[in-house]
C-alpha cells in the first residue's frame, strides 16, 4: 500500500522544511520526502502541485458532545466535520453527560472513535468530579485510560486550593491542566464583553479582567507547583501579557487562541445574532491585535477551534438566553487563511506550526511532523480555493457559526489519516 | 415627510426628523383625552397584540387605552417570566400569535434585543415597549413631548439623568433621543451604576448629585431596583437615599428654580425622590403619564396606518 503526493509545497515546521517535494507514504507512514520520487508499482499518485502539504492539523479543543448530547454532535459527525475542515486529530472536552471524569467514559469515547471516528480522537479528562469544582476526579485512571490532558472546560475551577492539588497530583502523568480562565464572580450573568457595545445594547457584560485575574492565578499556581498549565481560548490583551511575562520567567504555561477571537470583535454582537455569543466573549480590536501578535511571536502556542455545537433551538431566540459557543471545525482553516494569512498578518508556516507541530509537542501526541517513520497524518491545503460558507452543508450536526455567508479564498483540500484520504 | 419604518424598536435608529414627527403626531392627538367620547375610528378593523413578558401596569395600560381610543381591537398577552407557563419559547409564542395576523405587536421582554428578534421574525409591525436594559423608545418620546410642552423647544436644553444608568433602558433611549435633538445630557449616579464608555453615547458623567443638578433644565430621576443591593452595587437603600435621593433641600440649594422634575415611574418615595419633590410644583410626573397615551396613539397610528410600506 503506497501513496505518492506529487509536487506539493511541503511545509513541515518541525523539520524546518518549506519546499516543493514529493511525499511517499507506505503502510500508513511517511516513507520519504524528496524530488522526483518514483511511484512504486501499483501505488496511487496524487498530483498536489499548487497545493500545500502539511503535517496533519490537530484541534486540541473541541466538544464532540458524546455521550449525552448526541442531538448536538456525535463522535461520528464531529470527526467528519474535523476531516472536512482539514484536521487529522481532535481532543475532546470532558463536559459530556455523564462527564468524562472516570475511565469508563474515556473507554466509551475511545471505543466510539475506533468504530465511527473519521480522524484520531484524544479525550481530555475532567479535573473535578462532575465538573462541580469540589473534589478531584479519578485523574490517574483517566490518564491511564488515554486522556491527554485534564480540564473542566466550560467551567472554571474557582477553588484555588483544589486547583493547586490537581496540578500537583497530575505532575507524574506528563499531561497538562487546561484552564478555562474565567473568574465567575466577575462574569456572572454576562452575555458578552463589558465595553462600549454592552453599554449600548444593555446586554450584561463581563470585563476582560474576569479572564486576566484567573490567568494570573493559574500562572502563580503553576509557578508554585511546577505543573504545566495550558490556558484555553485566550481572548484578552491582558492575558497575553501575563502569559508572555510568565514564559519569560520560565513558568510552564502555554496558551491557545480560537479563530473567532482572532477575526471578530464585540462589534459583531450588535446584530443580536446568538452565534456571536461564546465564552470567553468576543473582545475589542485592541485585544484582537494583541492575540495576532502573540500567535506570531509564539506567546500563544497553538490555534484551537473550541468547536461547540448547539442545536438551533438553543441558538435562536433571545441573546441572553442562548447557549454559549460556536462550531468551528469546518470554517477555521479557511477563515484564517483568508483573514490572517492572505493579508500578511500571519505567515503561512506559522499557521501550520501552530496547528500541527506545536499542539503535538504540547500534548505529547504522535504527529505534528512529516519526518520519515511518522504516521502519515497529512493536511493538504488549496491556497486558491474560493468558498462561501454554507452552514446547511456542514458535516457537523450543528450549524451555530458566526461565519455563515462569508466568502473566503483558501481552504482544506485533502485530509489523510494514517495515509488514507478521509472522504467525510 | 412621512413614516416609512415597519417597526419602532429604538431611538438610536431614528433621525431627528422622525423623532419630531412622532412627537408632533402625539401632540396632535392629545386633545382626544379631553373629549367626552374618547374614540376616533382611525384604526378600526386593526388588531393590536400587547405581548408582555415582564410585569407592567402603566405601560401596558397606556398601550391598551391608546389602541382602544383609536378603535383597534386590542388583545393582551401577559407572562410572568421569560417563558410561558407551558414552557413555550418566546419566539414560538410570537410565531403563533403572528399566525393570527395581528397588525401590530407591542412587546415588552426582559431580554435586550427581544423586540428586534420579533421584528425580524414577524411580518407585522413591532413596537418595543422595553427590552431588557436596551431601549424603551415610547418612554423617551413621552418624556420629549412633556419637555417640549413645558420648555417650548428642545435645542440647547440640558438634562441630568440620575440613578441606575447601567440597567436603564429609559436612560439609553433618552440619551439617544435627546442628543439627536441638540440637547445636552449628563448622567449621574454612584460609579457602580454608571456603565463603562457611556460617554461614547454622547453623555457627560458626574458622580455627585449636587454637581449634576446644578444649572440643568430637566432632572430625570430613575427608579432604583432593590436587587442592586443584593448584587453588591450599593451598600443600602438608606445610603443611596442619603446621597442620591432628591430632596427639597438639595433642589433649593443646587438647582435652578425652574427645573422640571421627571421620573418614568413607579416612584420609590423616600428613596430616589422625597415625597415633597414627587408631588411638588416642578414635578411633571403625572404629565408624563398623560402624554404616554398620546405618544402611543401616535406610534400605533403611524405604524398601522403605514400604506403599502417597505414590504415588511
XYZ file of C-alpha atoms in Angstrom:
736
model
C 0.000 0.000 0.000
C 1.665 3.202 -1.100
C 0.663 6.714 -1.999
C 2.777 9.370 -3.630
C 1.880 13.044 -3.162
C 3.469 14.627 -6.193
C 4.949 18.145 -6.313
C 3.183 19.854 -3.438
C 4.709 22.703 -1.460
C 5.644 20.870 1.714
C 5.634 22.952 4.884
C 6.931 20.926 7.821
C 7.908 23.312 10.621
C 9.146 20.512 12.882
C 11.865 19.819 10.314
C 12.387 23.381 9.067
C 11.177 22.439 5.636
C 9.350 24.641 3.156
C 9.953 23.385 -0.373
C 8.294 21.703 -3.310
C 8.701 17.995 -2.659
C 7.133 14.632 -3.264
C 5.928 12.717 -0.239
C 5.954 8.941 -0.351
C 3.660 7.134 2.068
C 3.879 3.413 2.692
C 1.695 1.374 5.019
C 0.278 4.432 6.719
C 3.636 6.027 7.498
C 5.839 8.628 5.859
C 8.441 6.699 3.908
C 10.419 9.501 2.349
C 10.375 13.109 1.116
C 12.319 14.221 -1.926
C 12.315 15.495 -5.510
C 11.149 13.303 -8.363
C 10.419 10.249 -6.265
C 9.361 7.238 -8.264
C 5.888 5.919 -7.641
C 6.065 2.306 -6.560
C 4.287 -0.166 -8.823
C 0.595 -0.388 -8.049
C 0.724 2.661 -5.797
C -1.610 5.608 -6.044
C -0.335 9.015 -7.135
C -1.971 12.310 -6.207
C -0.993 15.466 -8.077
C -0.506 18.016 -5.294
C 1.051 20.737 -7.432
C -0.169 24.149 -6.381
C -1.255 22.685 -3.050
C 0.341 22.947 0.382
C 1.221 19.711 2.142
C 1.403 19.988 5.943
C 1.610 17.716 8.960
C -1.934 16.838 9.993
C -3.682 19.646 11.811
C -4.587 18.893 15.412
C -7.507 20.702 17.017
C -6.795 20.388 20.705
C -10.092 21.880 21.855
C -13.398 20.519 20.579
C -16.670 19.354 22.082
C -17.884 16.121 20.500
C -20.883 16.058 22.890
C -20.987 12.249 23.044
C -22.085 10.674 25.339
C -25.171 12.543 26.398
C -25.754 15.336 23.920
C -25.962 13.382 20.678
C -28.581 15.826 19.389
C -25.801 18.436 19.173
C -22.940 16.283 17.883
C -21.558 12.759 17.957
C -18.116 11.265 17.605
C -19.128 10.263 14.078
C -20.423 13.674 12.951
C -17.820 15.702 14.830
C -14.875 13.769 13.401
C -16.358 14.031 9.903
C -16.581 17.764 10.399
C -12.951 17.679 11.530
C -11.831 15.789 8.433
C -13.789 18.127 6.170
C -12.114 21.054 7.854
C -8.591 19.695 7.411
C -7.980 18.172 10.848
C -6.462 14.740 11.361
C -6.900 14.687 15.136
C -9.102 16.309 17.749
C -9.014 16.474 21.536
C -12.474 16.321 23.033
C -13.513 18.064 26.201
C -14.987 16.338 29.221
C -18.310 18.162 29.583
C -20.392 15.285 28.281
C -23.202 13.544 30.171
C -22.003 11.590 32.039
C -18.931 13.764 32.431
C -15.647 12.196 31.344
C -14.418 12.045 34.921
C -13.660 8.309 35.074
C -12.024 5.647 32.946
C -15.280 4.059 31.812
C -16.389 7.201 29.999
C -12.953 7.598 28.421
C -13.134 3.975 27.256
C -16.560 4.618 25.752
C -15.374 7.658 23.801
C -12.308 5.815 22.519
C -14.392 2.795 21.530
C -16.796 5.047 19.616
C -13.876 6.778 17.966
C -12.347 3.498 16.888
C -15.530 2.351 15.181
C -17.059 5.606 13.930
C -14.312 8.193 14.093
C -13.093 9.703 10.847
C -9.991 11.204 12.485
C -7.960 10.467 15.602
C -9.656 11.307 18.892
C -7.798 12.111 22.101
C -10.051 12.564 25.115
C -9.463 15.184 27.776
C -10.482 14.147 31.279
C -12.262 16.260 33.866
C -10.267 17.844 36.668
C -13.087 17.578 39.192
C -15.838 15.053 39.648
C -18.911 16.044 37.666
C -17.191 19.350 36.776
C -18.516 20.565 40.105
C -15.225 22.055 41.243
C -15.443 20.357 44.624
C -13.309 17.201 44.598
C -10.741 15.713 42.249
C -11.820 13.328 39.501
C -10.004 9.994 39.279
C -7.110 11.594 37.481
C -4.676 8.676 37.480
C -7.233 6.339 35.979
C -8.176 8.957 33.391
C -4.519 9.296 32.399
C -4.085 5.545 32.172
C -7.246 5.242 30.077
C -5.840 7.598 27.487
C -6.735 11.153 28.488
C -4.082 13.512 27.165
C -4.930 16.471 29.408
C -7.308 17.491 32.178
C -9.877 20.245 32.033
C -13.233 21.312 33.438
C -13.603 23.404 30.273
C -16.836 25.336 30.139
C -16.431 25.854 33.848
C -13.587 27.370 35.790
C -12.246 25.615 38.874
C -12.747 28.584 41.171
C -11.277 26.873 44.235
C -7.579 27.764 44.086
C -6.663 25.239 46.772
C -8.244 22.397 44.845
C -6.683 23.510 41.559
C -3.274 23.574 43.204
C -3.779 19.965 44.329
C -4.886 18.960 40.834
C -1.667 20.436 39.444
C 0.441 18.535 41.962
C -1.422 15.240 41.623
C -1.097 15.196 37.822
C 2.626 16.058 37.771
C 3.710 12.430 37.176
C 1.352 11.974 34.210
C 3.012 14.438 31.853
C -0.382 15.805 30.822
C -1.239 19.474 31.300
C -4.200 21.046 33.008
C -6.181 23.095 30.510
C -7.659 26.104 32.193
C -10.942 27.759 31.250
C -9.873 31.008 32.872
C -12.967 32.891 33.996
C -13.488 34.337 37.432
C -17.199 33.744 37.755
C -17.596 36.396 40.435
C -16.649 38.888 37.716
C -18.544 37.254 34.858
C -21.787 36.175 36.499
C -24.850 36.828 34.400
C -22.858 38.172 31.465
C -23.709 37.528 27.822
C -20.863 39.454 26.215
C -17.765 41.563 26.752
C -18.169 44.562 29.021
C -17.469 47.660 26.985
C -18.998 50.160 24.648
C -21.220 47.609 22.913
C -22.620 46.195 26.168
C -23.346 49.734 27.290
C -25.166 50.463 24.070
C -27.122 47.216 23.839
C -27.829 46.941 27.540
C -26.658 43.325 27.470
C -24.901 42.324 30.689
C -21.146 42.310 30.112
C -18.110 40.734 31.730
C -14.844 42.623 31.856
C -11.591 41.338 30.370
C -10.443 41.257 33.991
C -12.626 38.161 34.552
C -10.149 36.299 32.359
C -6.989 38.135 33.363
C -7.479 37.568 37.084
C -7.777 33.824 36.578
C -4.862 33.588 34.137
C -2.755 35.360 36.749
C -3.890 32.878 39.406
C -3.149 29.885 37.206
C 0.319 31.193 36.418
C 1.055 31.719 40.103
C -0.126 28.185 40.892
C 1.917 26.725 38.027
C 4.904 28.514 39.475
C 4.177 27.086 42.917
C 3.696 23.507 41.743
C 5.948 23.261 38.699
C 2.973 21.945 36.756
C 2.237 22.669 33.097
C -0.896 24.764 32.766
C -2.378 25.498 29.369
C -4.698 28.486 29.033
C -7.644 27.670 26.784
C -9.112 30.215 24.345
C -7.140 33.311 25.389
C -9.183 36.346 24.417
C -7.649 39.417 26.073
C -4.580 41.589 25.666
C -4.113 41.332 29.430
C -3.950 37.528 29.379
C -1.436 37.705 26.524
C 0.780 39.997 28.580
C 0.560 37.716 31.632
C 1.432 34.605 29.601
C 4.314 36.389 27.866
C 5.790 37.544 31.187
C 5.362 34.108 32.748
C 7.061 32.372 29.837
C 9.965 34.787 30.115
C 10.330 33.727 33.750
C 10.339 30.067 32.769
C 6.902 29.161 34.080
C 5.413 26.139 32.322
C 2.467 27.933 30.790
C 1.145 27.551 27.255
C -1.871 29.019 25.520
C -4.265 28.659 22.623
C -6.481 31.053 20.683
C -9.599 30.432 18.597
C -10.228 31.634 15.046
C -13.295 33.612 16.145
C -11.313 35.550 18.737
C -8.720 36.289 16.047
C -11.074 37.762 13.455
C -14.180 39.070 15.257
C -14.753 41.761 17.861
C -17.603 42.682 20.197
C -18.998 44.793 17.358
C -20.351 41.571 15.855
C -22.797 41.332 18.771
C -24.638 44.484 17.653
C -26.825 42.437 15.312
C -28.072 40.289 18.237
C -27.009 37.070 16.489
C -26.702 34.389 19.214
C -23.941 32.856 17.083
C -21.733 35.708 18.279
C -22.185 34.562 21.882
C -19.491 32.396 23.394
C -17.280 32.123 26.478
C -14.967 33.919 26.635
C -16.829 36.598 24.691
C -15.664 38.449 21.606
C -13.496 41.317 22.820
C -12.148 44.529 21.283
C -9.937 45.426 18.327
C -7.061 46.053 20.728
C -7.407 42.509 22.081
C -7.539 41.031 18.586
C -4.341 42.835 17.652
C -2.610 41.524 20.779
C -3.779 37.974 20.046
C -2.448 38.046 16.485
C 0.870 39.435 17.648
C 1.103 36.730 20.326
C 0.276 33.989 17.857
C 3.006 35.211 15.532
C 5.677 35.569 18.244
C 4.842 32.248 19.911
C 3.440 33.600 23.164
C 0.330 31.756 22.069
C 1.366 28.225 21.178
C -1.490 26.968 19.117
C -4.795 27.582 17.413
C -7.825 25.612 18.569
C -11.422 25.983 17.481
C -13.340 25.382 20.734
C -15.848 23.737 18.377
C -19.008 23.920 20.491
C -22.055 22.545 18.673
C -25.534 23.509 19.821
C -28.948 22.738 18.363
C -30.801 25.501 16.536
C -33.349 25.713 19.354
C -30.510 26.630 21.732
C -29.094 29.297 19.424
C -32.093 31.243 18.174
C -34.237 33.499 20.276
C -33.197 35.897 22.996
C -29.461 36.625 23.051
C -29.104 36.468 26.826
C -30.927 33.117 26.958
C -28.935 31.462 24.163
C -26.254 28.844 24.796
C -22.593 29.859 24.733
C -20.376 28.639 21.921
C -19.924 28.265 18.172
C -18.879 25.468 15.846
C -15.502 25.905 14.197
C -14.097 22.720 12.677
C -15.383 23.324 9.170
C -14.614 27.027 8.950
C -11.409 27.531 10.943
C -8.767 26.852 8.300
C -10.486 28.794 5.543
C -11.240 31.753 7.803
C -7.645 32.115 8.972
C -6.099 31.515 5.549
C -8.267 34.270 4.126
C -8.346 36.762 7.006
C -4.871 36.391 8.543
C -2.527 34.677 6.092
C -3.664 36.332 2.857
C -3.358 39.921 4.200
C 0.094 39.061 5.589
C -0.801 39.248 9.286
C 0.263 35.645 9.947
C 2.983 33.780 7.994
C 1.634 30.579 6.442
C 4.406 28.499 8.044
C 3.445 29.868 11.463
C -0.189 28.934 10.937
C 0.906 25.412 10.010
C 3.184 25.150 13.054
C 0.542 26.404 15.465
C -1.896 23.834 14.191
C 0.388 20.787 13.939
C 3.865 20.783 15.457
C 3.003 22.893 18.486
C -0.134 21.156 19.799
C 1.553 17.773 19.212
C 4.530 18.809 21.320
C 2.376 20.418 23.972
C 0.279 17.277 24.497
C 2.968 14.691 23.612
C 0.872 13.426 20.722
C 2.190 11.439 17.778
C 2.101 13.583 14.655
C 2.939 17.196 14.017
C 5.840 16.180 11.775
C 6.459 14.745 8.320
C 9.704 13.012 9.321
C 10.318 9.571 7.858
C 8.591 6.976 10.004
C 5.924 9.358 11.345
C 2.260 8.414 10.924
C 1.053 9.741 7.591
C -1.427 12.228 9.057
C -1.379 14.980 6.478
C -3.420 18.096 5.834
C -3.315 19.428 2.296
C -4.440 22.987 1.677
C -5.552 24.629 -1.527
C -4.475 28.259 -1.267
C -6.675 29.320 -4.184
C -9.946 27.551 -3.463
C -12.842 30.004 -3.287
C -15.656 29.071 -0.989
C -18.728 30.587 0.580
C -19.555 29.219 3.999
C -22.897 27.440 3.864
C -23.874 26.055 7.267
C -26.561 23.844 5.720
C -23.759 21.790 4.176
C -21.807 21.186 7.380
C -20.952 17.614 8.340
C -21.365 18.707 11.925
C -24.794 18.048 13.349
C -24.968 21.700 14.376
C -24.962 24.944 12.410
C -24.108 27.586 15.003
C -21.431 29.537 13.177
C -20.863 33.290 13.071
C -19.236 32.887 9.639
C -22.248 31.837 7.544
C -22.165 33.526 4.152
C -18.515 34.572 4.357
C -16.700 34.207 1.043
C -13.138 33.046 1.532
C -10.090 32.207 -0.518
C -8.003 29.204 0.521
C -9.078 26.153 2.449
C -8.543 22.482 3.185
C -8.221 20.299 0.105
C -7.492 16.796 1.374
C -7.131 15.176 4.792
C -5.072 11.995 5.165
C -5.203 9.961 8.367
C -2.741 7.089 8.558
C -2.034 7.528 4.869
C -5.688 7.237 3.823
C -7.699 10.088 2.412
C -10.757 10.708 4.562
C -13.805 11.473 2.466
C -16.200 12.881 5.025
C -42.052 63.603 5.169
C -43.958 60.525 6.262
C -43.272 57.484 8.362
C -41.718 54.574 6.464
C -40.488 52.100 9.074
C -42.249 48.829 9.744
C -41.275 48.897 13.420
C -40.382 51.188 16.280
C -37.505 49.442 18.037
C -35.013 52.028 19.249
C -34.355 55.733 19.470
C -30.821 55.045 18.275
C -32.111 54.094 14.809
C -34.239 57.212 14.348
C -33.100 60.500 12.926
C -34.166 63.842 14.362
C -36.936 64.405 11.814
C -38.506 61.046 12.609
C -38.434 61.812 16.312
C -40.071 65.195 15.710
C -42.719 63.560 13.510
C -43.550 61.122 16.320
C -43.700 63.902 18.910
C -45.809 66.146 16.638
C -48.224 63.321 15.875
C -48.622 62.623 19.590
C -49.153 66.313 20.319
C -51.943 66.492 17.765
C -53.720 63.524 19.368
C -53.613 64.846 22.915
C -56.953 66.600 22.790
C -58.769 63.260 22.401
C -58.206 62.688 26.112
C -60.357 65.702 26.928
C -63.285 64.739 24.669
C -66.458 63.367 26.058
C -66.393 60.488 23.561
C -62.775 59.332 23.566
C -62.896 57.372 20.348
C -61.716 58.001 16.810
C -62.161 55.449 14.032
C -58.583 55.632 12.733
C -57.605 52.006 13.376
C -60.989 50.343 13.104
C -60.531 46.744 11.969
C -56.882 46.653 13.033
C -55.665 44.194 15.646
C -53.034 45.049 18.222
C -51.479 42.433 20.499
C -49.799 43.539 23.719
C -47.208 40.825 24.355
C -45.874 41.471 27.836
C -43.244 39.151 29.250
C -42.472 41.401 32.186
C -44.842 42.774 34.774
C -46.037 46.213 33.748
C -49.045 48.210 34.779
C -48.696 51.663 33.326
C -47.038 50.871 30.019
C -49.412 48.043 29.170
C -52.462 50.039 30.242
C -51.224 53.030 28.298
C -50.846 50.993 25.094
C -54.223 49.364 25.666
C -56.023 52.676 26.114
C -54.195 54.130 23.120
C -55.290 51.249 20.901
C -58.869 51.402 22.127
C -59.231 55.147 21.644
C -58.123 54.557 18.054
C -60.836 51.863 17.719
C -58.414 48.985 17.198
C -59.098 45.558 18.664
C -56.604 45.130 21.481
C -55.587 41.767 22.911
C -53.371 41.404 25.952
C -50.981 38.513 26.432
C -49.031 38.533 29.674
C -46.492 36.125 31.044
C -44.716 36.376 34.337
C -41.317 35.026 33.466
C -39.148 34.774 30.404
C -41.134 31.770 29.187
C -44.799 30.918 29.454
C -46.231 28.516 31.997
C -46.330 25.743 29.412
C -42.645 26.241 28.683
C -43.171 27.506 25.152
C -40.313 29.608 23.923
C -40.811 33.322 23.319
C -40.046 33.061 19.618
C -42.546 30.207 19.193
C -45.276 32.049 21.083
C -44.649 35.053 18.896
C -44.847 32.994 15.703
C -48.154 31.554 16.857
C -49.527 34.984 17.549
C -48.282 36.180 14.191
C -50.201 33.341 12.555
C -53.364 35.094 13.771
C -52.489 38.096 11.592
C -52.249 40.995 14.010
C -51.306 44.372 12.553
C -49.122 45.470 15.435
C -47.419 43.560 18.235
C -46.328 45.619 21.221
C -43.640 43.720 23.096
C -42.053 44.025 26.499
C -39.399 41.487 27.480
C -36.570 41.162 29.983
C -34.036 40.291 27.256
C -32.232 43.053 25.395
C -32.807 42.635 21.671
C -36.127 40.799 22.059
C -38.043 43.416 20.069
C -35.599 43.286 17.177
C -35.793 39.491 17.250
C -39.556 39.727 16.739
C -39.236 42.405 14.100
C -37.107 40.073 12.005
C -39.276 37.032 12.591
C -42.741 38.522 12.107
C -44.252 40.335 9.138
C -46.369 42.688 11.270
C -45.228 45.927 12.893
C -43.417 45.649 16.210
C -43.334 48.292 18.922
C -40.642 47.934 21.548
C -42.237 48.592 24.929
C -38.976 47.893 26.745
C -36.381 45.171 26.054
C -34.136 44.367 28.994
C -31.583 47.076 29.619
C -31.600 48.154 25.979
C -34.289 50.636 24.943
C -37.774 51.903 25.711
C -38.471 54.323 22.878
C -42.071 55.273 23.696
C -40.980 56.314 27.204
C -38.338 58.588 25.682
C -40.900 60.014 23.264
C -43.350 60.854 26.030
C -40.515 62.406 28.022
C -39.608 64.514 24.990
C -43.208 65.580 24.408
C -43.501 66.602 28.065
C -40.255 68.559 27.927
C -41.248 70.399 24.752
C -44.606 71.373 26.178
C -43.041 72.730 29.336
C -39.947 74.325 27.842
C -41.198 75.162 24.350
C -38.260 73.687 22.472
C -35.516 71.041 22.573
C -32.375 72.642 21.230
C -29.856 73.712 23.836
C -31.640 72.202 26.821
C -29.569 70.407 29.426
C -30.935 67.275 31.116
C -29.499 65.391 34.082
C -30.463 61.706 34.286
C -29.796 60.402 37.776
C -29.595 56.936 39.252
C -29.151 53.426 37.890
C -27.994 54.280 34.389
C -26.312 50.885 33.919
C -29.553 48.901 33.937
C -31.846 51.566 32.488
C -33.444 51.283 29.066
C -35.141 54.613 29.749
C -31.758 56.291 30.121
C -30.427 54.762 26.905
C -33.445 55.762 24.818
C -33.429 59.267 26.247
C -29.705 59.779 25.728
C -30.050 58.847 22.042
C -33.209 60.903 21.512
C -32.031 63.991 23.371
C -28.615 64.057 21.699
C -30.202 63.883 18.263
C -32.407 66.862 19.148
C -29.478 69.016 20.221
C -29.805 68.618 23.954
C -27.006 68.090 26.456
C -27.259 65.043 28.698
C -25.427 64.428 31.954
C -25.793 61.051 33.625
C -25.042 60.763 37.314
C -25.006 58.068 39.955
C -22.588 56.051 42.046
C -19.858 54.657 39.736
C -21.199 51.111 40.159
C -24.407 52.187 38.410
C -22.759 54.057 35.527
C -21.999 51.785 32.552
C -18.491 51.855 31.052
C -17.936 54.064 27.990
C -21.279 55.834 28.419
C -19.510 58.943 27.105
C -19.407 57.184 23.715
C -23.193 57.525 23.649
C -22.743 61.271 23.933
C -23.463 61.716 27.641
C -21.421 63.545 30.228
C -20.810 61.809 33.549
C -20.987 63.066 37.112
C -20.556 61.192 40.368
C -22.149 63.870 42.564
C -25.824 64.687 42.645
C -25.224 68.259 43.769
C -22.943 68.875 40.800
C -25.207 67.115 38.279
C -28.398 69.043 39.126
C -26.847 72.484 39.039
C -27.831 74.580 36.037
C -29.934 71.996 34.205
C -33.379 72.438 32.676
C -34.617 68.954 33.495
C -33.797 66.449 36.223
C -34.868 62.920 35.388
C -34.696 60.609 38.379
C -34.614 56.843 37.718
C -36.142 54.130 39.822
C -33.696 52.162 41.947
C -34.391 48.413 41.851
C -33.983 46.685 45.196
C -31.906 43.918 43.535
C -28.990 46.316 43.144
C -28.189 45.931 46.819
C -28.005 42.146 46.804
C -25.822 42.364 43.687
C -23.346 44.396 45.706
C -23.730 47.549 43.626
C -24.785 49.778 46.523
C -24.464 49.258 50.277
C -28.007 50.100 51.362
C -31.172 51.933 50.372
C -30.538 54.227 53.300
C -27.165 55.297 51.989
C -28.495 55.600 48.451
C -31.355 57.812 49.593
C -28.966 59.973 51.573
C -26.530 60.640 48.732
C -28.688 60.153 45.620
C -32.195 60.919 46.779
C -33.574 64.230 45.508
C -34.921 66.347 48.347
C -36.390 69.837 48.502
C -33.325 70.972 50.365
C -30.920 69.767 47.669
C -33.117 71.283 44.974
C -33.248 74.622 46.757
C -29.520 74.751 47.295
C -28.199 73.413 43.988
C -30.816 73.514 41.230
C -32.407 76.342 39.296
C -35.939 77.219 40.424
C -37.453 76.424 37.022
C -36.001 72.927 36.730
C -38.511 70.252 35.718
C -38.556 67.077 37.785
C -39.310 63.901 35.836
C -39.470 60.204 36.686
C -40.505 57.270 34.467
C -42.273 55.621 37.401
C -43.098 53.844 39.526
C -41.510 56.109 42.125
C -39.794 54.740 45.235
C -40.882 57.570 47.500
C -38.239 58.334 50.051
C -35.520 56.585 48.048
C -34.724 58.411 44.826
C -37.393 61.068 45.328
C -38.578 62.697 48.517
C -42.407 62.767 48.539
C -42.431 66.587 48.661
C -40.430 66.640 45.436
C -42.500 63.977 43.665
C -45.662 65.949 44.421
C -44.084 69.391 44.266
C -44.720 72.246 41.839
C -41.949 71.350 39.365
C -42.773 67.658 39.222
C -44.296 66.708 35.859
C -44.539 63.008 36.638
C -48.280 62.767 36.037
C -47.994 64.897 32.894
C -45.592 62.254 31.611
C -48.150 59.523 32.217
C -50.899 61.507 30.498
C -48.714 62.137 27.455
C -47.856 58.447 27.359
C -51.270 57.636 25.905
C -50.947 60.289 23.205
C -47.468 59.107 22.261
C -48.624 55.507 21.974
C -51.626 56.549 19.887
C -49.264 58.380 17.594
C -46.922 55.412 17.276
C -49.745 52.949 16.596
C -51.314 55.302 14.082
C -48.089 55.786 12.145
C -47.203 52.092 12.132
C -50.641 50.592 11.460
C -51.594 53.379 9.113
C -48.484 52.951 7.007
C -49.542 52.490 3.369
C -48.049 49.618 1.428
C -44.880 50.059 3.356
C -41.442 48.719 2.712
C -42.566 45.191 2.053
C -42.203 44.322 5.732
